[in-house]
Amino acid sequence: MQTGYLFLQTHTDHPDLVRLQAAQYRPMADQEPTAEAIRYIARFRDIDAARMHFHNALSRTLVDIDSGLYRVPLADAIATIEASDLRHERIWLDPDLPADTLQQVKALTGRRHRRQDRSRRIWNGIGLLALLWLLFNALSSLH
């Protein structure tokens, strides 16, 4: 496990693409607007697992694995990281993001949390049913 930072970049020439990058040290977010800008930074205890979780959630939107490009709205990419079950900390969010993007991040993060909770409850229920079935078979074989 290696601690590190995930950060999201956008480019003005490609508004529909988001680049996911990882770094061992905190990247510096530019104060002055440039064509390519960091929009979000989060710190994870296990950076490799964090990248894997992000990729699994957005693999259908992958454009180029080598450069970390995904065809996804920025709000969805941020929400994917924010909703991660892995322990993490938001370090920086671009203060110049529009208010509607921030509202979308909040809504999408909540939706992802609810979906994860629902999935967890379903799998816990399946596990409980399997244990009950094993217990029933064990008890019925005693007679």
GROMACS .gro file of C-alpha atoms in nm:
model
  143
    1MET     CA    1   0.000   0.000   0.000
    2GLN     CA    2   0.132   0.336  -0.100
    3THR     CA    3  -0.025   0.665   0.002
    4GLY     CA    4  -0.082   0.906  -0.282
    5TYR     CA    5  -0.303   1.155  -0.455
    6LEU     CA    6  -0.561   1.114  -0.728
    7PHE     CA    7  -0.635   1.424  -0.927
    8LEU     CA    8  -0.861   1.513  -1.215
    9GLN     CA    9  -0.759   1.738  -1.501
   10THR     CA   10  -0.960   1.894  -1.780
   11HIS     CA   11  -0.852   2.074  -2.095
   12THR     CA   12  -1.040   2.359  -2.261
   13ASP     CA   13  -0.989   2.203  -2.606
   14HIS     CA   14  -1.158   1.879  -2.491
   15PRO     CA   15  -1.440   1.972  -2.250
   16ASP     CA   16  -1.592   1.623  -2.261
   17LEU     CA   17  -1.274   1.446  -2.144
   18VAL     CA   18  -1.135   1.406  -1.793
   19ARG     CA   19  -0.785   1.282  -1.718
   20LEU     CA   20  -0.724   1.081  -1.400
   21GLN     CA   21  -0.370   1.109  -1.270
   22ALA     CA   22  -0.198   0.969  -0.963
   23ALA     CA   23   0.100   1.112  -0.780
   24GLN     CA   24   0.299   1.020  -0.473
   25TYR     CA   25   0.324   1.387  -0.373
   26ARG     CA   26   0.051   1.649  -0.368
   27PRO     CA   27   0.021   1.818  -0.708
   28MET     CA   28   0.008   2.194  -0.718
   29ALA     CA   29  -0.317   2.332  -0.851
   30ASP     CA   30  -0.253   2.636  -1.068
   31GLN     CA   31  -0.396   2.958  -0.935
   32GLU     CA   32  -0.414   3.110  -1.281
   33PRO     CA   33  -0.643   2.958  -1.543
   34THR     CA   34  -0.467   2.759  -1.813
   35ALA     CA   35  -0.591   2.534  -2.094
   36GLU     CA   36  -0.507   2.223  -1.892
   37ALA     CA   37  -0.605   2.258  -1.530
   38ILE     CA   38  -0.639   2.044  -1.219
   39ARG     CA   39  -1.000   2.048  -1.099
   40TYR     CA   40  -0.994   1.809  -0.803
   41ILE     CA   41  -0.738   1.647  -0.570
   42ALA     CA   42  -0.796   1.367  -0.317
   43ARG     CA   43  -0.553   1.181  -0.092
   44PHE     CA   44  -0.579   0.802  -0.052
   45ARG     CA   45  -0.398   0.558   0.173
   46ASP     CA   46  -0.378   0.306  -0.112
   47ILE     CA   47  -0.338   0.490  -0.439
   48ASP     CA   48  -0.336   0.175  -0.654
   49ALA     CA   49  -0.666   0.056  -0.509
   50ALA     CA   50  -0.810   0.405  -0.557
   51ARG     CA   51  -0.719   0.403  -0.926
   52MET     CA   52  -0.869   0.058  -0.964
   53HIS     CA   53  -1.196   0.164  -0.796
   54PHE     CA   54  -1.221   0.471  -1.019
   55HIS     CA   55  -1.151   0.265  -1.331
   56ASN     CA   56  -1.402  -0.005  -1.235
   57ALA     CA   57  -1.672   0.256  -1.182
   58LEU     CA   58  -1.606   0.438  -1.510
   59SER     CA   59  -1.452   0.168  -1.731
   60ARG     CA   60  -1.725   0.205  -1.994
   61THR     CA   61  -1.621   0.566  -2.050
   62LEU     CA   62  -1.250   0.488  -2.091
   63VAL     CA   63  -1.088   0.651  -2.393
   64ASP     CA   64  -0.717   0.580  -2.335
   65ILE     CA   65  -0.586   0.378  -2.040
   66ASP     CA   66  -0.225   0.490  -2.086
   67SER     CA   67  -0.308   0.858  -2.055
   68GLY     CA   68  -0.594   0.807  -1.808
   69LEU     CA   69  -0.857   0.971  -2.030
   70TYR     CA   70  -1.227   0.915  -1.968
   71ARG     CA   71  -1.520   1.056  -2.165
   72VAL     CA   72  -1.729   1.155  -1.864
   73PRO     CA   73  -1.864   1.480  -1.721
   74LEU     CA   74  -1.635   1.630  -1.458
   75ALA     CA   75  -1.913   1.617  -1.197
   76ASP     CA   76  -1.950   1.241  -1.246
   77ALA     CA   77  -1.574   1.184  -1.220
   78ILE     CA   78  -1.555   1.384  -0.896
   79ALA     CA   79  -1.861   1.204  -0.754
   80THR     CA   80  -1.701   0.869  -0.836
   81ILE     CA   81  -1.402   0.954  -0.619
   82GLU     CA   82  -1.610   1.119  -0.345
   83ALA     CA   83  -1.835   0.812  -0.317
   84SER     CA   84  -1.544   0.569  -0.291
   85ASP     CA   85  -1.560   0.325  -0.001
   86LEU     CA   86  -1.184   0.360   0.038
   87ARG     CA   87  -1.066   0.592   0.311
   88HIS     CA   88  -0.979   0.922   0.148
   89GLU     CA   89  -0.971   1.295   0.202
   90ARG     CA   90  -1.069   1.571  -0.037
   91ILE     CA   91  -0.768   1.801  -0.058
   92TRP     CA   92  -0.877   2.054  -0.315
   93LEU     CA   93  -1.174   2.135  -0.536
   94ASP     CA   94  -1.146   2.403  -0.802
   95PRO     CA   95  -1.316   2.713  -0.657
   96ASP     CA   96  -1.396   2.831  -1.011
   97LEU     CA   97  -1.630   2.538  -1.080
   98PRO     CA   98  -1.984   2.655  -1.159
   99ALA     CA   99  -2.248   2.619  -0.887
  100ASP     CA  100  -2.449   2.377  -1.100
  101THR     CA  101  -2.146   2.147  -1.129
  102LEU     CA  102  -2.108   2.147  -0.750
  103GLN     CA  103  -2.478   2.063  -0.713
  104GLN     CA  104  -2.439   1.780  -0.964
  105VAL     CA  105  -2.140   1.645  -0.768
  106LYS     CA  106  -2.346   1.641  -0.449
  107ALA     CA  107  -2.644   1.472  -0.617
  108LEU     CA  108  -2.433   1.214  -0.801
  109THR     CA  109  -2.231   1.135  -0.488
  110GLY     CA  110  -2.553   1.071  -0.296
  111ARG     CA  111  -2.684   0.851  -0.577
  112ARG     CA  112  -2.363   0.647  -0.583
  113HIS     CA  113  -2.373   0.606  -0.203
  114ARG     CA  114  -2.733   0.483  -0.220
  115ARG     CA  115  -2.647   0.237  -0.500
  116GLN     CA  116  -2.351   0.103  -0.300
  117ASP     CA  117  -2.566   0.068   0.014
  118ARG     CA  118  -2.835  -0.117  -0.182
  119SER     CA  119  -2.578  -0.353  -0.335
  120ARG     CA  120  -2.423  -0.416   0.007
  121ARG     CA  121  -2.765  -0.500   0.157
  122ILE     CA  122  -2.844  -0.739  -0.128
  123TRP     CA  123  -2.513  -0.926  -0.091
  124ASN     CA  124  -2.550  -0.938   0.288
  125GLY     CA  125  -2.898  -1.086   0.240
  126ILE     CA  126  -2.765  -1.347  -0.002
  127GLY     CA  127  -2.491  -1.437   0.246
  128LEU     CA  128  -2.745  -1.470   0.527
  129LEU     CA  129  -2.966  -1.695   0.314
  130ALA     CA  130  -2.666  -1.913   0.227
  131LEU     CA  131  -2.575  -1.947   0.597
  132LEU     CA  132  -2.934  -2.035   0.688
  133TRP     CA  133  -2.944  -2.294   0.410
  134LEU     CA  134  -2.616  -2.449   0.533
  135LEU     CA  135  -2.744  -2.451   0.891
  136PHE     CA  136  -3.072  -2.610   0.782
  137ASN     CA  137  -2.887  -2.881   0.586
  138ALA     CA  138  -2.652  -2.946   0.878
  139LEU     CA  139  -2.941  -2.978   1.124
  140SER     CA  140  -3.149  -3.196   0.893
  141SER     CA  141  -2.857  -3.436   0.840
  142LEU     CA  142  -2.839  -3.494   1.217
  143HIS     CA  143  -3.182  -3.659   1.221
   0.00000   0.00000   0.00000
